mmCIF file of C-alpha atoms and ligand atoms in Angstrom:
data_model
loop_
_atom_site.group_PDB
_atom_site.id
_atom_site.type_symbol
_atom_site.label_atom_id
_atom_site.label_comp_id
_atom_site.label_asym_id
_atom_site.label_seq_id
_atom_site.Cartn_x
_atom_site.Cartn_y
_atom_site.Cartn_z
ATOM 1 C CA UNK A 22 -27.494 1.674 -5.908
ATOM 2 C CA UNK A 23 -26.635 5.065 -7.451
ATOM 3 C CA UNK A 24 -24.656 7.294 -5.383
ATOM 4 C CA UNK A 25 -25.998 10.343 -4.387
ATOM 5 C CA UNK A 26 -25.899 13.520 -6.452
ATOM 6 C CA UNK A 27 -22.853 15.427 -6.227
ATOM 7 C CA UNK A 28 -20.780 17.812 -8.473
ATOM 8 C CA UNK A 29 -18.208 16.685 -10.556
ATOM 9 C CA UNK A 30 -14.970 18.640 -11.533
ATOM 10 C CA UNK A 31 -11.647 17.418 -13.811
ATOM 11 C CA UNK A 32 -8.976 20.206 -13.324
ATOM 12 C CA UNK A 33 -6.080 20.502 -15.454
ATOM 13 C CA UNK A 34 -3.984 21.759 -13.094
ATOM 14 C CA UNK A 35 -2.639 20.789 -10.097
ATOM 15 C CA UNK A 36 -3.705 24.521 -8.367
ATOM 16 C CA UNK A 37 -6.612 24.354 -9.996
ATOM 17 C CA UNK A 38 -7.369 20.632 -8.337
ATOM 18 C CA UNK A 39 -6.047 22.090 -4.981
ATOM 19 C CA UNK A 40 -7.860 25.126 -5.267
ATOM 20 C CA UNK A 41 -11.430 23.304 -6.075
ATOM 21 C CA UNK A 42 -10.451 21.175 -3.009
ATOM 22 C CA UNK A 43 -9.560 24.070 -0.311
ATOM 23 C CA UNK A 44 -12.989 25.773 -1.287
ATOM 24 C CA UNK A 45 -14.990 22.633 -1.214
ATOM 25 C CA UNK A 46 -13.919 21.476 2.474
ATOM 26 C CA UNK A 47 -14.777 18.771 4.020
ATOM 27 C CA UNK A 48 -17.374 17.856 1.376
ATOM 28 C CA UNK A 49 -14.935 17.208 -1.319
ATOM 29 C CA UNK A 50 -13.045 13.899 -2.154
ATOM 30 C CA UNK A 51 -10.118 13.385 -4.979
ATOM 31 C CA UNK A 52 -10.728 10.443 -7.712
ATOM 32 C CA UNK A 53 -7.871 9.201 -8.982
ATOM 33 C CA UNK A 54 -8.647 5.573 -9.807
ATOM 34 C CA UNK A 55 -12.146 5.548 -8.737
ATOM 35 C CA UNK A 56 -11.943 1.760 -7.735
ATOM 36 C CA UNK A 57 -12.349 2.297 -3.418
ATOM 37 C CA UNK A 58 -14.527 5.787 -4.283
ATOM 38 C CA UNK A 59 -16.865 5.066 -6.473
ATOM 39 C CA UNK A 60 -18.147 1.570 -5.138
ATOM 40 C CA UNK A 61 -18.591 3.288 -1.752
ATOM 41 C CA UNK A 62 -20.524 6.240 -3.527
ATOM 42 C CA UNK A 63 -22.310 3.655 -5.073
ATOM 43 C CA UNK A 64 -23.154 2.176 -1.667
ATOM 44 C CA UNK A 65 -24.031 5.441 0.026
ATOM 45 C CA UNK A 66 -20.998 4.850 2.422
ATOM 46 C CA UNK A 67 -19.703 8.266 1.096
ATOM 47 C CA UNK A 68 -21.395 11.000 0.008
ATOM 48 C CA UNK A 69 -19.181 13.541 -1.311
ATOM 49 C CA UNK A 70 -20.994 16.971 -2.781
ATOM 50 C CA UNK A 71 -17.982 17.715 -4.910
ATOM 51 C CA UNK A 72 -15.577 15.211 -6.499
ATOM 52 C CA UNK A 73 -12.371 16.498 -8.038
ATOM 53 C CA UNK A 74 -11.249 13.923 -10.465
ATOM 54 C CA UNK A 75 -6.857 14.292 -10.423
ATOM 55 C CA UNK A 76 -6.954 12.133 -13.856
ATOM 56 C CA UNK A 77 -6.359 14.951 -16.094
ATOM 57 C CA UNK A 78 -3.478 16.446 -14.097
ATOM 58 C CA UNK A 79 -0.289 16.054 -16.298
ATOM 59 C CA UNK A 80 3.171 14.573 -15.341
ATOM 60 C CA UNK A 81 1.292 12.088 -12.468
ATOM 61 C CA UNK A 82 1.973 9.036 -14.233
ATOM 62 C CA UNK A 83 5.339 8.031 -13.812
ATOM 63 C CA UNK A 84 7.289 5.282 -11.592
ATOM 64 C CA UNK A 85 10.941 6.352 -11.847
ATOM 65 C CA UNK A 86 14.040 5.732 -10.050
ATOM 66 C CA UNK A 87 16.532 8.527 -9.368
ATOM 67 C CA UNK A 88 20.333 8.369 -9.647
ATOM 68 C CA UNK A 89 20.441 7.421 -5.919
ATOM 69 C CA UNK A 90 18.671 4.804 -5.827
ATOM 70 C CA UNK A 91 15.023 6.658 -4.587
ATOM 71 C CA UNK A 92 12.459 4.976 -6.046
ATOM 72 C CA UNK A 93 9.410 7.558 -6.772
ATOM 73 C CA UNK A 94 5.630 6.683 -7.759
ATOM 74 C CA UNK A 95 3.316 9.136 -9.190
ATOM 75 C CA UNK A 96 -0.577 9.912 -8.091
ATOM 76 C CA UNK A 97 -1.556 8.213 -11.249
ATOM 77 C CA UNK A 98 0.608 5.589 -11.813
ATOM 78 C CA UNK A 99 -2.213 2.148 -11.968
ATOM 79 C CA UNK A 100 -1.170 -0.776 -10.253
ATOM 80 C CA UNK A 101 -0.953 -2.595 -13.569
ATOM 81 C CA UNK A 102 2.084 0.233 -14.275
ATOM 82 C CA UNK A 103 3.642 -1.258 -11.890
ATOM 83 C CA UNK A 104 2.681 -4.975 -12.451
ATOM 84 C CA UNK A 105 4.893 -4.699 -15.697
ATOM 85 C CA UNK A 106 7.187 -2.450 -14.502
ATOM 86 C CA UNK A 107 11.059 -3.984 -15.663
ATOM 87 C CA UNK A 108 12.185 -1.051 -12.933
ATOM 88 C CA UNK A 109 10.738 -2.998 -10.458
ATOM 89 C CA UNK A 110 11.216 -6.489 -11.899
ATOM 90 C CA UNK A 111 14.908 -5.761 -11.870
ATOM 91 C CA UNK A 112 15.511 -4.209 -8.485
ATOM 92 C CA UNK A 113 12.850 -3.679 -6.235
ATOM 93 C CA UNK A 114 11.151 -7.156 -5.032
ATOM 94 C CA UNK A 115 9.017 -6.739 -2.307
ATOM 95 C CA UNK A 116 6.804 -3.962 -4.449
ATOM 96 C CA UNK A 117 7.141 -6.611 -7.986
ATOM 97 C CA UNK A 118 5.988 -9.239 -5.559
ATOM 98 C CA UNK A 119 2.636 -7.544 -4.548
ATOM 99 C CA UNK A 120 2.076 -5.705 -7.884
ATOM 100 C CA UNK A 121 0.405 -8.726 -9.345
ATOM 101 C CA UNK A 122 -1.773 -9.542 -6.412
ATOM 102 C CA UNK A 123 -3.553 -6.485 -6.102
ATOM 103 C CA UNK A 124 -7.243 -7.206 -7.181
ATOM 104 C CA UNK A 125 -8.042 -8.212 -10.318
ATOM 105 C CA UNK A 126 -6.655 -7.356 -13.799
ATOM 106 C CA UNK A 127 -9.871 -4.742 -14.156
ATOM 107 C CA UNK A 128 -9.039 -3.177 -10.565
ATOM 108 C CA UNK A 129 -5.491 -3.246 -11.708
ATOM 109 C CA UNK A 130 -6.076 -1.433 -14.768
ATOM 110 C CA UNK A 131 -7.256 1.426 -12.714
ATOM 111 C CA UNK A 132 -6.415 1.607 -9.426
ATOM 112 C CA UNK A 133 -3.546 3.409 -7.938
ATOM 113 C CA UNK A 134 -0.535 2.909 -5.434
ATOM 114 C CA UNK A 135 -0.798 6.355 -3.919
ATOM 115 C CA UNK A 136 -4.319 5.977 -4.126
ATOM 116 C CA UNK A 137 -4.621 2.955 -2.118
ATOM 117 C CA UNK A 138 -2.411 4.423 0.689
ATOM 118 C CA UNK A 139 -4.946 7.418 0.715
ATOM 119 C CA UNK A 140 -7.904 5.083 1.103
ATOM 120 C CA UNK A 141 -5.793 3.483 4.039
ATOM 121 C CA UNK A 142 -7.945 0.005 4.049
ATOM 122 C CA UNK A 143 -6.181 -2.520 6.612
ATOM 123 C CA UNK A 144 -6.869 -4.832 4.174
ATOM 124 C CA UNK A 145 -4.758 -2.587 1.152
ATOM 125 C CA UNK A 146 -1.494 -4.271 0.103
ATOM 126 C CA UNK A 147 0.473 -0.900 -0.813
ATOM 127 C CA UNK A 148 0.596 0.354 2.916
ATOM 128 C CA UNK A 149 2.493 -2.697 3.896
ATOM 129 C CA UNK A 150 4.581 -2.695 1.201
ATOM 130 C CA UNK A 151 5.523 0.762 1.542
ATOM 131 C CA UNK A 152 5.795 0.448 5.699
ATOM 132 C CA UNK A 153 8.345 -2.478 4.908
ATOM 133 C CA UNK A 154 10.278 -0.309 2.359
ATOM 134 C CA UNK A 155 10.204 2.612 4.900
ATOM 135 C CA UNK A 156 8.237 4.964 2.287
ATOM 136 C CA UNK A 157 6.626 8.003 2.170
ATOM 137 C CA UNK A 158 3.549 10.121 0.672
ATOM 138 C CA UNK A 159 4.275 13.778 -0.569
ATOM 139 C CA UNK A 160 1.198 15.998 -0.497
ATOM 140 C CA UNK A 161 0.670 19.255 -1.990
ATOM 141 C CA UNK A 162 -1.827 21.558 -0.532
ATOM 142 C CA UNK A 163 -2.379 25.634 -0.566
ATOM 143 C CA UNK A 164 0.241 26.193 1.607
ATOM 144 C CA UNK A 165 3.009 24.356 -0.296
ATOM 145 C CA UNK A 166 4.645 20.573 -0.028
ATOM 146 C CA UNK A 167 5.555 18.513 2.449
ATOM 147 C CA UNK A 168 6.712 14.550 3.141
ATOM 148 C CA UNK A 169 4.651 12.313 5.296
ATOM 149 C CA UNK A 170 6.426 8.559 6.632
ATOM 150 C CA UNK A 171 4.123 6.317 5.249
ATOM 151 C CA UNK A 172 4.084 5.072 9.295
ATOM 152 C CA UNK A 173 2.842 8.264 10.268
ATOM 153 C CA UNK A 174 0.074 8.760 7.268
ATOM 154 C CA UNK A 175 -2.733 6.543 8.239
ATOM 155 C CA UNK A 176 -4.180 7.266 11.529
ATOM 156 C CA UNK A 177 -7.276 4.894 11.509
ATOM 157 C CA UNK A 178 -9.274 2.406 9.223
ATOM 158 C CA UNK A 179 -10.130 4.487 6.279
ATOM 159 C CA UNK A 180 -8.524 7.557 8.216
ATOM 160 C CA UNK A 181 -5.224 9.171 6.827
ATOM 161 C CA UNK A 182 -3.674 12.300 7.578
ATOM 162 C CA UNK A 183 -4.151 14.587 4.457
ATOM 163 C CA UNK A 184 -5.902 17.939 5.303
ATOM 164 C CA UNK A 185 -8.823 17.964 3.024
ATOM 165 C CA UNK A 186 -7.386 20.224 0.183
ATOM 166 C CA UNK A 187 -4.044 18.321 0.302
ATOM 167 C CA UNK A 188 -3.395 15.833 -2.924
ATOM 168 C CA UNK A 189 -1.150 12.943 -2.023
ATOM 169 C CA UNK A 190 0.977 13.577 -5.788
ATOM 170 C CA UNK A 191 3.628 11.396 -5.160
ATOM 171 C CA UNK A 192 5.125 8.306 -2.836
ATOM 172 C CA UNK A 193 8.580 6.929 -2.626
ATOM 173 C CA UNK A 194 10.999 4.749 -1.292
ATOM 174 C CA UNK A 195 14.119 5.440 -0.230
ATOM 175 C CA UNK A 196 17.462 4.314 -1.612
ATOM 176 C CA UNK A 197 18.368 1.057 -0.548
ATOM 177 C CA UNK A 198 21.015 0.162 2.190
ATOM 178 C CA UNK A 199 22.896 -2.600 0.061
ATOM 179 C CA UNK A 200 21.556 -4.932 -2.014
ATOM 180 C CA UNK A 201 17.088 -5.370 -1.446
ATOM 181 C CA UNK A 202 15.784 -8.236 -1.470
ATOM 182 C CA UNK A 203 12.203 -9.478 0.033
ATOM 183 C CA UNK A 204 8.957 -10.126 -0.712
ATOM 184 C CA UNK A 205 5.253 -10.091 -0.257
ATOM 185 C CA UNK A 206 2.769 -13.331 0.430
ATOM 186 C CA UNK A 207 -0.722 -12.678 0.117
ATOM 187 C CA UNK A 208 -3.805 -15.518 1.727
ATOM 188 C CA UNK A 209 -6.726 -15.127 -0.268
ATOM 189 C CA UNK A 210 -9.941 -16.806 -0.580
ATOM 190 C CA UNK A 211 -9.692 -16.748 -4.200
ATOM 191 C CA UNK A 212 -7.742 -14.966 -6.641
ATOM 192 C CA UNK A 213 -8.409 -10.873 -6.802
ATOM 193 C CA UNK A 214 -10.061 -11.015 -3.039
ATOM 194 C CA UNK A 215 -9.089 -8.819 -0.510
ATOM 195 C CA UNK A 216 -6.078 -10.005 1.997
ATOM 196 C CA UNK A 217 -7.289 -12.646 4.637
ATOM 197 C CA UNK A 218 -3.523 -12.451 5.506
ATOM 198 C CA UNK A 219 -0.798 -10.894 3.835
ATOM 199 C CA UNK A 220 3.178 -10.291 5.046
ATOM 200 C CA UNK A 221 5.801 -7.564 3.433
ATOM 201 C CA UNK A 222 9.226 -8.058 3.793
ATOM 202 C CA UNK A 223 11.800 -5.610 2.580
ATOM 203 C CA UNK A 224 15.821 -6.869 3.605
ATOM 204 C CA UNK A 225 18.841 -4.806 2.556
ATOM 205 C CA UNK A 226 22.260 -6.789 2.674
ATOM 206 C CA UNK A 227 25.806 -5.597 2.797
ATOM 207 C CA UNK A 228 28.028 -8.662 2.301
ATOM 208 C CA UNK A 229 25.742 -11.050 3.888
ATOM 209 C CA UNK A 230 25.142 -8.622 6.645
ATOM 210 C CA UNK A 231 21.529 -6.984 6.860
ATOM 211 C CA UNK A 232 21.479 -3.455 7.265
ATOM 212 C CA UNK A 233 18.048 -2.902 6.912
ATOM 213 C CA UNK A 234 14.627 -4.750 7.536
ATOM 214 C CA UNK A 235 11.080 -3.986 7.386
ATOM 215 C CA UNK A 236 8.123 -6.330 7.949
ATOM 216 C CA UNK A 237 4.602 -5.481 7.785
ATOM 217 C CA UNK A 238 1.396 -6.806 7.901
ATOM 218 C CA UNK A 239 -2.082 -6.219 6.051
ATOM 219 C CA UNK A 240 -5.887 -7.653 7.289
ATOM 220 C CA UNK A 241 -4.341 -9.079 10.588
ATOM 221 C CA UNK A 242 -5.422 -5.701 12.303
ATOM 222 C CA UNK A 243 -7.698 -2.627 12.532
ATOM 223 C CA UNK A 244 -5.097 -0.988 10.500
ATOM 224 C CA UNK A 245 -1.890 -1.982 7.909
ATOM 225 C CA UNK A 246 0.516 -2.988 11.151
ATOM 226 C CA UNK A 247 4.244 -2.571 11.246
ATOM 227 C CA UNK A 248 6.067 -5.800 13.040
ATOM 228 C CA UNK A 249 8.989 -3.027 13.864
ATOM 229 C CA UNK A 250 10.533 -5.075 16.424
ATOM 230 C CA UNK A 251 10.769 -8.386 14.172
ATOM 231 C CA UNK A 252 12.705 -6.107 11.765
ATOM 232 C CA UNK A 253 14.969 -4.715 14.254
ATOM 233 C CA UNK A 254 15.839 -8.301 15.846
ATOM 234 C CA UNK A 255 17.360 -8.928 12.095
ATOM 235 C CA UNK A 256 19.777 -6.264 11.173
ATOM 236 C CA UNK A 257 23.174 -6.049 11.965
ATOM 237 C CA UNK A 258 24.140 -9.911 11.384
ATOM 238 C CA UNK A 259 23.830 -12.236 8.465
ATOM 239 C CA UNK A 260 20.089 -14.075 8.490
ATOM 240 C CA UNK A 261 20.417 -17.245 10.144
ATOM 241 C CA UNK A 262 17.279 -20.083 10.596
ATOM 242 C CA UNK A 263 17.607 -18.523 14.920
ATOM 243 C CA UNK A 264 17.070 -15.209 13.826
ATOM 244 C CA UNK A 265 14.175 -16.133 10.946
ATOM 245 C CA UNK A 266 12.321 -18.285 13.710
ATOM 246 C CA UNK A 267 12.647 -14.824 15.999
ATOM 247 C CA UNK A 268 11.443 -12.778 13.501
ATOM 248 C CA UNK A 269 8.778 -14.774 13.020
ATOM 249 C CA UNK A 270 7.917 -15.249 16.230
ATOM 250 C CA UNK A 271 7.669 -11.438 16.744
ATOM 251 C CA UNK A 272 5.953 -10.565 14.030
ATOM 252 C CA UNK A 273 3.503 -13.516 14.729
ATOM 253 C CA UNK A 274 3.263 -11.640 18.080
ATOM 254 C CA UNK A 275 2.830 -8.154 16.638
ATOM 255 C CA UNK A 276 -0.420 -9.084 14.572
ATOM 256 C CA UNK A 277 -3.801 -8.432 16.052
ATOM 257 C CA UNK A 278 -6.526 -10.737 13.984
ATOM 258 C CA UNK A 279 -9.900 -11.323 14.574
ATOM 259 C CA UNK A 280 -12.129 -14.350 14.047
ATOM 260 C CA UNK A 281 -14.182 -13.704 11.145
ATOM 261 C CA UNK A 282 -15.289 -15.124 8.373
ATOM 262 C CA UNK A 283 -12.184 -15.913 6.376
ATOM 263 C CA UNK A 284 -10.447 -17.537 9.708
ATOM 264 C CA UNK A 285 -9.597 -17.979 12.979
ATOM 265 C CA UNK A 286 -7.666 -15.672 15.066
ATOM 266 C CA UNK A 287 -5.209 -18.559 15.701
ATOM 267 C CA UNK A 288 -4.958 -19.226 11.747
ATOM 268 C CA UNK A 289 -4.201 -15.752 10.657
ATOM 269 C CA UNK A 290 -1.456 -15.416 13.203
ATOM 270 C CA UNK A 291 0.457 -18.543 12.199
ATOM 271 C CA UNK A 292 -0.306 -17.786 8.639
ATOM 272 C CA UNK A 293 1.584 -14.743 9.242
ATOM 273 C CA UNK A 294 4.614 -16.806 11.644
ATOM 274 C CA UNK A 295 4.575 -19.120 8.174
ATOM 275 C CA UNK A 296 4.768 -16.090 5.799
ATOM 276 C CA UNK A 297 7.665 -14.609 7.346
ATOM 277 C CA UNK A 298 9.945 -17.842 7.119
ATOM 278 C CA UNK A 299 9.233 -18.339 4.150
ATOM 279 C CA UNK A 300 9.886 -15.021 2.885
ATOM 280 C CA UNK A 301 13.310 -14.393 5.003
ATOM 281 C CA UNK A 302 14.474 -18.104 4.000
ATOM 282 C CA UNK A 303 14.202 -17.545 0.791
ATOM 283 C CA UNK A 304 16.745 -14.398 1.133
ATOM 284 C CA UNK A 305 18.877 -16.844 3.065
ATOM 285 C CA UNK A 306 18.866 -19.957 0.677
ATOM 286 C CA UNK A 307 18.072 -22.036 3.396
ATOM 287 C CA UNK A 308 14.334 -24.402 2.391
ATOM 288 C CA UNK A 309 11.656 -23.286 3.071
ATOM 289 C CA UNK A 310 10.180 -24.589 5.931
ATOM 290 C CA UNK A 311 6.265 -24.013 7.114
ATOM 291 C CA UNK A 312 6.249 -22.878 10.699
HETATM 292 C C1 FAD B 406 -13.183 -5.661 -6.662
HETATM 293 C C2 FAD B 406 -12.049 -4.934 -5.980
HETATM 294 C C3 FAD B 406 -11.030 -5.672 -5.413
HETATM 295 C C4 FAD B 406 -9.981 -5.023 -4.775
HETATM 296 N N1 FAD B 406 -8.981 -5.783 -4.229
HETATM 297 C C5 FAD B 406 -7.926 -5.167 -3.655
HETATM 298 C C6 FAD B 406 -6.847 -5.925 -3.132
HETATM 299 O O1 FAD B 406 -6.809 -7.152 -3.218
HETATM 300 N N2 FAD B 406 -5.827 -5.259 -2.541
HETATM 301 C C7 FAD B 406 -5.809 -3.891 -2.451
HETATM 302 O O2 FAD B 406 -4.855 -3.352 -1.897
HETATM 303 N N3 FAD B 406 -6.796 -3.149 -2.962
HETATM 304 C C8 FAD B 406 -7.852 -3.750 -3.560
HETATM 305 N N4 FAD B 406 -8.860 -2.983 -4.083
HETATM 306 C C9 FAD B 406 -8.785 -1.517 -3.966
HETATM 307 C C10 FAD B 406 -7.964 -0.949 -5.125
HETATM 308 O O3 FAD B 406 -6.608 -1.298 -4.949
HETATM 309 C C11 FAD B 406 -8.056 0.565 -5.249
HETATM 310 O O4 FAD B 406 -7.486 0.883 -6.488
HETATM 311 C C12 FAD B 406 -7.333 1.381 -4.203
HETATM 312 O O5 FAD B 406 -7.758 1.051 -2.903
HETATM 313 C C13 FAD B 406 -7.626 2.872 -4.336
HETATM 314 O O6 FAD B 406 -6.949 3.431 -5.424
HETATM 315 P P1 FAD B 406 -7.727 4.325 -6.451
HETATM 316 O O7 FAD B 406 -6.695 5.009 -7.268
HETATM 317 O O8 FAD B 406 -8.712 3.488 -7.161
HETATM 318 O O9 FAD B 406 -8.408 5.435 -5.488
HETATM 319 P P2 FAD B 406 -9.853 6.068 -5.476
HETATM 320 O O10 FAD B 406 -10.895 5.025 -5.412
HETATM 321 O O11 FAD B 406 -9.966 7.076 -6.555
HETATM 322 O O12 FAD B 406 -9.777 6.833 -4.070
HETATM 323 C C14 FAD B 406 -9.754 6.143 -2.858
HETATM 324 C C15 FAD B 406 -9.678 7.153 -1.710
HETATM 325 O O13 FAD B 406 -8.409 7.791 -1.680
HETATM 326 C C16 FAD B 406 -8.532 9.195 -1.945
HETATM 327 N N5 FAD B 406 -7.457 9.527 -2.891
HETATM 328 C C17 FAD B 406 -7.094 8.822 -3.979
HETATM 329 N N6 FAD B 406 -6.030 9.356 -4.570
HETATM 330 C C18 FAD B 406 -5.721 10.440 -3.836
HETATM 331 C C19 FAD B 406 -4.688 11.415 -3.938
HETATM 332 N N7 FAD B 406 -3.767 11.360 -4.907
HETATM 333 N N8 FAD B 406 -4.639 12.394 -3.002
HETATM 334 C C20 FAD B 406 -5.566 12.442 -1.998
HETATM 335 N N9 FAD B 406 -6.546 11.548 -1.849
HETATM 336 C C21 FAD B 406 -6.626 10.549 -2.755
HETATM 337 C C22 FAD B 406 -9.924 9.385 -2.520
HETATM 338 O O14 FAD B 406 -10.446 10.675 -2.229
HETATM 339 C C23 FAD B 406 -10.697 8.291 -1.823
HETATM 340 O O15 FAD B 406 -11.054 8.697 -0.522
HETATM 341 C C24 FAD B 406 -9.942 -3.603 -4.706
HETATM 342 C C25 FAD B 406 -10.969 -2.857 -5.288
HETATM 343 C C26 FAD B 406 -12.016 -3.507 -5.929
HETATM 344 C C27 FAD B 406 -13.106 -2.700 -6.564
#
């Protein structure tokens, strides 16, 4: 199908972008990758009069990390960016992990991080990521900047909380609380499909003590789902098999999957009880065991 007519503008400016948005309302939508956007254009499930198309904005492209450790991820910075990124590669696992398993090469080529947390899909990779790393959106609107927790961004399925002339220009991760490690395990019908199940897990360690853990979960709920107690029940002492089955356990508990068509209820919730051990064992050496 062929969405429906609507106006198309490519600022070069960020005021001018913010501008075009704050006078088009409610009836305007940002493109930045176009790969959630235009397919539901395409399928009539938006209709947007006026589409303001961020892609020429300068300086939006970057993944960086600053001298404290922050790492920060531009509005147009494409998955693939990150796919290769060394940055990553070399110290931040849990976002290298997932890079590669976002949709396919095509998608990848395209698509953005920041975008994806916009589109807020409970099946989008990036929000669990970024709700395991404790991460946040910056959005610039009329009335100046401010810093959303990624926890506190999406409000719904498809539903975030950017005021319709707000851009989402940047998201980051804090510094890290000792040494990260983690990672992210993805179920998948076939390769490049959307999550039937997929876990985050982001683990700082001083010594062999964590002192900081963040597990979340994507497509096991009606949005990206943040197992907060599972985390909590694993910082302050070194991981131990007890305190990966708890996790686990709790994070097993803190999913809320449907039957459908990719699985049972029952299957998605020990997929994610299985994902979890295996991700926290492999931080603590110990073999990895299936739940
Ligand atoms: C075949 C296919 C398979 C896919 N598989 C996966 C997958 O396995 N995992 C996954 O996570 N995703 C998947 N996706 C989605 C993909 O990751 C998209 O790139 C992502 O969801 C949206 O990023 P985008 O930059 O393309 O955003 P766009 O499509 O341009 O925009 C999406 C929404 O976010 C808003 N938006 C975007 N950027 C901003 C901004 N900077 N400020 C304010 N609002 C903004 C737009 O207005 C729109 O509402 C898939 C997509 C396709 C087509």
């Amino acid at each position: 199908m062929y969405p429906s007519r609507f106006r198309y503008e490519a600022p070069r400016s960020l005021g001018e972008a913010i501008g075009l948005l704050h006078d088009g309302g409610d009836d305007a939508k940002v493109l930045a990758g176009g790969q959630s956007l235009v397919p539901l254009m395409k399928l009539r499930f938006a209709s947007p009069e006026l589409v303001v198309d961020i892609n020429n904005l300068p300086g939006l492209d970057y993944h960086r990390r600053d001298p404290d450790g922050t790492i920060r991820v531009g509005a147009l910075c494409r998955h693939a960016d990150l796919e290769h990124s060394e940055l990553l590669r070399a110290g931040q696992p849990t976002m290298a992990a997932a890079a590669p398993l976002i949709a396919d090469p095509i998608v990848r080529n395209r698509g953005t991080l920041v975008g994806s947390l916009c589109h807020a899909d409970p099946q989008g990779d990036w929000a669990s990521v970024m709700l395991a790393l404790g991460g946040s959106v910056v959005a610039q609107g009329p009335g100046g900047t401010r810093t959303i927790p990624v926890a506190d961004f999406v409000t719904g399925p498809f539903e975030n909380v950017l005021e319709p002339d707000e851009i989402a220009v940047e998201a980051f991760i804090p510094p890290p609380r000792g040494t990260p490690a983690g990672g992210y395990l993805k179920l998948e019908r076939r390769v490049g499909d959307f999550a039937t199940v997929g876990v985050a897990v982001a683990v700082d360690t001083s010594g062999d003590t964590v002192t900081r853990a963040g597990i979340a979960l994507t497509g096991v709920g009606g949005s990206t789902i943040g197992a907060t107690a599972a985390a909590e029940a694993l910082v302050g002492e070194p991981l131990s098999p007890p305190k990966i089955e708890l996790a686990a356990q709790l994070a097993a508990e803190a999913s809320q999957p449907r039957t459908d068509h990719r699985g049972s209820a029952e299957y998605k919730r020990h997929m994610v009880r299985t994902f979890v051990v295996r991700l926290l064992s492999r931080i603590d050496g110990t073999a990895e065991r299936a739940a």
